[in-house]
Short mmCIF file of C-alpha atoms and ligand atoms in Angstrom, two decimals:
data_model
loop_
_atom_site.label_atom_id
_atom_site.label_comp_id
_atom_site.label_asym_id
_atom_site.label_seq_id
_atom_site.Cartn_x
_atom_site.Cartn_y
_atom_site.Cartn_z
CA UNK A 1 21.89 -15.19 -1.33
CA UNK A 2 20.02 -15.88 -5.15
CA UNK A 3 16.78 -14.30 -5.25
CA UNK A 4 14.35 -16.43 -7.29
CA UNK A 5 13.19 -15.36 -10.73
CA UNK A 6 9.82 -14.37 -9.21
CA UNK A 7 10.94 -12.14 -6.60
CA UNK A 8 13.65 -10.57 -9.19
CA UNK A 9 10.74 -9.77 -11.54
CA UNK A 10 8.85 -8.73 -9.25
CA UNK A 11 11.16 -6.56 -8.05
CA UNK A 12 12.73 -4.80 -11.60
CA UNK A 13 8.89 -4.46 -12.75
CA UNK A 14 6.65 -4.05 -9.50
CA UNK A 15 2.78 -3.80 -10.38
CA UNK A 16 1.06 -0.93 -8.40
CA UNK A 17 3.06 1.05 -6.91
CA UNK A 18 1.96 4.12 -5.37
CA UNK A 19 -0.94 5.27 -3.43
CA UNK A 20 -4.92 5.84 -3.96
CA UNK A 21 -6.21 9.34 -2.60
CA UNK A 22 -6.74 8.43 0.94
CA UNK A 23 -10.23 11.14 1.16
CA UNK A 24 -11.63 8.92 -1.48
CA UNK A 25 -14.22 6.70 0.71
CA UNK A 26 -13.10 3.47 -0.96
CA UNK A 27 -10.07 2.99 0.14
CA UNK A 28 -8.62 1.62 3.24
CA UNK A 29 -5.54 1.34 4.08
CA UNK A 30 -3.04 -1.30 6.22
CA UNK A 31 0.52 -0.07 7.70
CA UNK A 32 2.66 -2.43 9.03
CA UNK A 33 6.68 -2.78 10.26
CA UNK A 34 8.83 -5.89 10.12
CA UNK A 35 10.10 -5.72 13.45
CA UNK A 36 12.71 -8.25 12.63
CA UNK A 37 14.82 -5.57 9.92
CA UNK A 38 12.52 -2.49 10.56
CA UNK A 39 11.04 -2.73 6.76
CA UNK A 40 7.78 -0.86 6.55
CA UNK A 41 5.11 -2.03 3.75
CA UNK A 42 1.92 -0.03 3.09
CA UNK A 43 -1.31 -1.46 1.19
CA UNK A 44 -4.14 0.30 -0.20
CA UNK A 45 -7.59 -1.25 -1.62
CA UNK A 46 -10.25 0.32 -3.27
CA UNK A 47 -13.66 -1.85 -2.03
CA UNK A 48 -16.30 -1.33 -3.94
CA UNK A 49 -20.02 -1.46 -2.36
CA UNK A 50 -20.34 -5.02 -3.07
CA UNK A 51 -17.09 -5.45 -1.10
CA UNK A 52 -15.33 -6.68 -4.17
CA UNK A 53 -11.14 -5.37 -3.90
CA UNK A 54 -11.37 -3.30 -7.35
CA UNK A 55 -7.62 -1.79 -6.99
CA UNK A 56 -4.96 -2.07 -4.86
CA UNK A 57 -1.52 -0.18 -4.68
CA UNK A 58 1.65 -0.66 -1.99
CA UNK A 59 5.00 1.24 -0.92
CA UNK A 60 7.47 -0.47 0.25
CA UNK A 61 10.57 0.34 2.12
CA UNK A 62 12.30 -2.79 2.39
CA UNK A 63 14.13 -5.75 0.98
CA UNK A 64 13.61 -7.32 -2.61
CA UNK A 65 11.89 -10.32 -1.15
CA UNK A 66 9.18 -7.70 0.81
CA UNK A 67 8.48 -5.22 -2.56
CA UNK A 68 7.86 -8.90 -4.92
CA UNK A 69 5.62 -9.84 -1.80
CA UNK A 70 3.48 -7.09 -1.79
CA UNK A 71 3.56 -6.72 -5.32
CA UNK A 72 2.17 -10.10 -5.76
CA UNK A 73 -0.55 -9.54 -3.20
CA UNK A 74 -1.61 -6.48 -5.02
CA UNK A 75 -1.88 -8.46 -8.49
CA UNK A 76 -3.70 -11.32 -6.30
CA UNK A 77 -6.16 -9.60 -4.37
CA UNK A 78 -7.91 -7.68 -7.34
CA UNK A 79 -11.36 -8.44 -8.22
CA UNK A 80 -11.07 -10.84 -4.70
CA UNK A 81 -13.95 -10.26 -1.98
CA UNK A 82 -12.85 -9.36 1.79
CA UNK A 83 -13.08 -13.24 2.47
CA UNK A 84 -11.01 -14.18 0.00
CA UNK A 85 -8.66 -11.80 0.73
CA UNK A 86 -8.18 -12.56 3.92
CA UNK A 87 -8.00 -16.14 3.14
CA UNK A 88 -4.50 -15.17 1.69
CA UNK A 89 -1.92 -17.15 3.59
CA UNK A 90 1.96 -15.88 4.05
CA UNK A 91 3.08 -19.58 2.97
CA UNK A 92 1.31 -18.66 -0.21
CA UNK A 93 3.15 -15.60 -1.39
CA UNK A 94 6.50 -17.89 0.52
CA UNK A 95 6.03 -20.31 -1.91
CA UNK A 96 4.82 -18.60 -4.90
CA UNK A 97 8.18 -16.39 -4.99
CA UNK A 98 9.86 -19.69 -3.70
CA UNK A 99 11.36 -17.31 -0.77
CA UNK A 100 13.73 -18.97 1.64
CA UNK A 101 13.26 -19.43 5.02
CA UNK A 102 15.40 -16.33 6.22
CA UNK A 103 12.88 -14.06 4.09
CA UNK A 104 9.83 -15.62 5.74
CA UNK A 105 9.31 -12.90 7.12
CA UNK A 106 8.96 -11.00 4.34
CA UNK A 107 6.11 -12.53 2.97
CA UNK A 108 4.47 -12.03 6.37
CA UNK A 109 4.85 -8.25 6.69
CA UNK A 110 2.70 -8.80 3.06
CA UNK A 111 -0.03 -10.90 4.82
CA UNK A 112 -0.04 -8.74 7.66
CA UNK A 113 -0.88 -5.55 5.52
CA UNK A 114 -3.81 -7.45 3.75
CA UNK A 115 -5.13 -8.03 7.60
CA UNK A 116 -4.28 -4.50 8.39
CA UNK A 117 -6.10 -3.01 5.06
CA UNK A 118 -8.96 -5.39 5.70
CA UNK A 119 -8.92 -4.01 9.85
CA UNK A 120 -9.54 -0.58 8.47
CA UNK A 121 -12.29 -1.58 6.09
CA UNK A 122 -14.05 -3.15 9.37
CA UNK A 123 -13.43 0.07 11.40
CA UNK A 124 -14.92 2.60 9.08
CA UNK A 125 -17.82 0.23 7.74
CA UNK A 126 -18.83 -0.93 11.50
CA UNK A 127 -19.96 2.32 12.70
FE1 FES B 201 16.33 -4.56 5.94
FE2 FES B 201 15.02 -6.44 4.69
S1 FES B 201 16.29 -6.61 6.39
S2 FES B 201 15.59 -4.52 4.01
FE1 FES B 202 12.68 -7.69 6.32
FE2 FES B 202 12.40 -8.56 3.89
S1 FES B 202 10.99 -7.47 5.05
S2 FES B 202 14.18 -8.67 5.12
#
């Protein structure tokens, strides 16, 4: 199966990779599992007081179409507030990297993570 030129360059040159330091108050984090190939994605944001994303960073263990995914959610959700964020639909990053339908999926493990990262935001600023 072709990968599209997105997800390829996506892929060779990810953007933020790695992780924030998780004692530093800012950050949140969302960690979630494909269950349909086991793939496991894991998003960071900084949120600043205003709630504004400043930073974000992933690792991925999965499939070319999942590291361009979350890749391109990291480059997307900078300088986004939570609203926006969560505003971020699979069928965008789908159709951005013009993925095809078998790596649907993929792009959802990315959505989910921006819900999951969002979740823990919630959790810790609720209390
Ligand atoms: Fe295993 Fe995507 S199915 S890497
Ligand atoms: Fe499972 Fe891409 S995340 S094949």
């Amino acid at each position: 199966m072709a990968y599209s030129e997105k997800v390829i360059d996506h892929y060779e040159n990810p953007r933020n990779v790695g992780s924030f330091d998780k004692n530093d108050s800012s950050v949140v984090t969302g960690m979630v599992g494909a269950p349909a190939c086991g793939d496991v994605m894991k998003l960071q944001l900084k949120i600043d007081a205003n709630g504004i994303i400043e930073d974000a960073k992933f690792k991925t263990y999965g499939c070319g179409s999942a590291i361009a995914s979350s890749s391109l959610v990291t480059e997307w959700v900078k300088g986004k507030t939570i609203e926006e964020a969560q505003a971020i639909k699979n069928t965008d990053i789908a159709e951005e990297l013009a993925l095809p339908p078998v790596k649907i999926h993929c792009s959802i493990l990315a959505e989910d993570a921006i819900k999951a990262a969002l979740e823990d935001y919630k959790s810790k600023h609720d209390k």
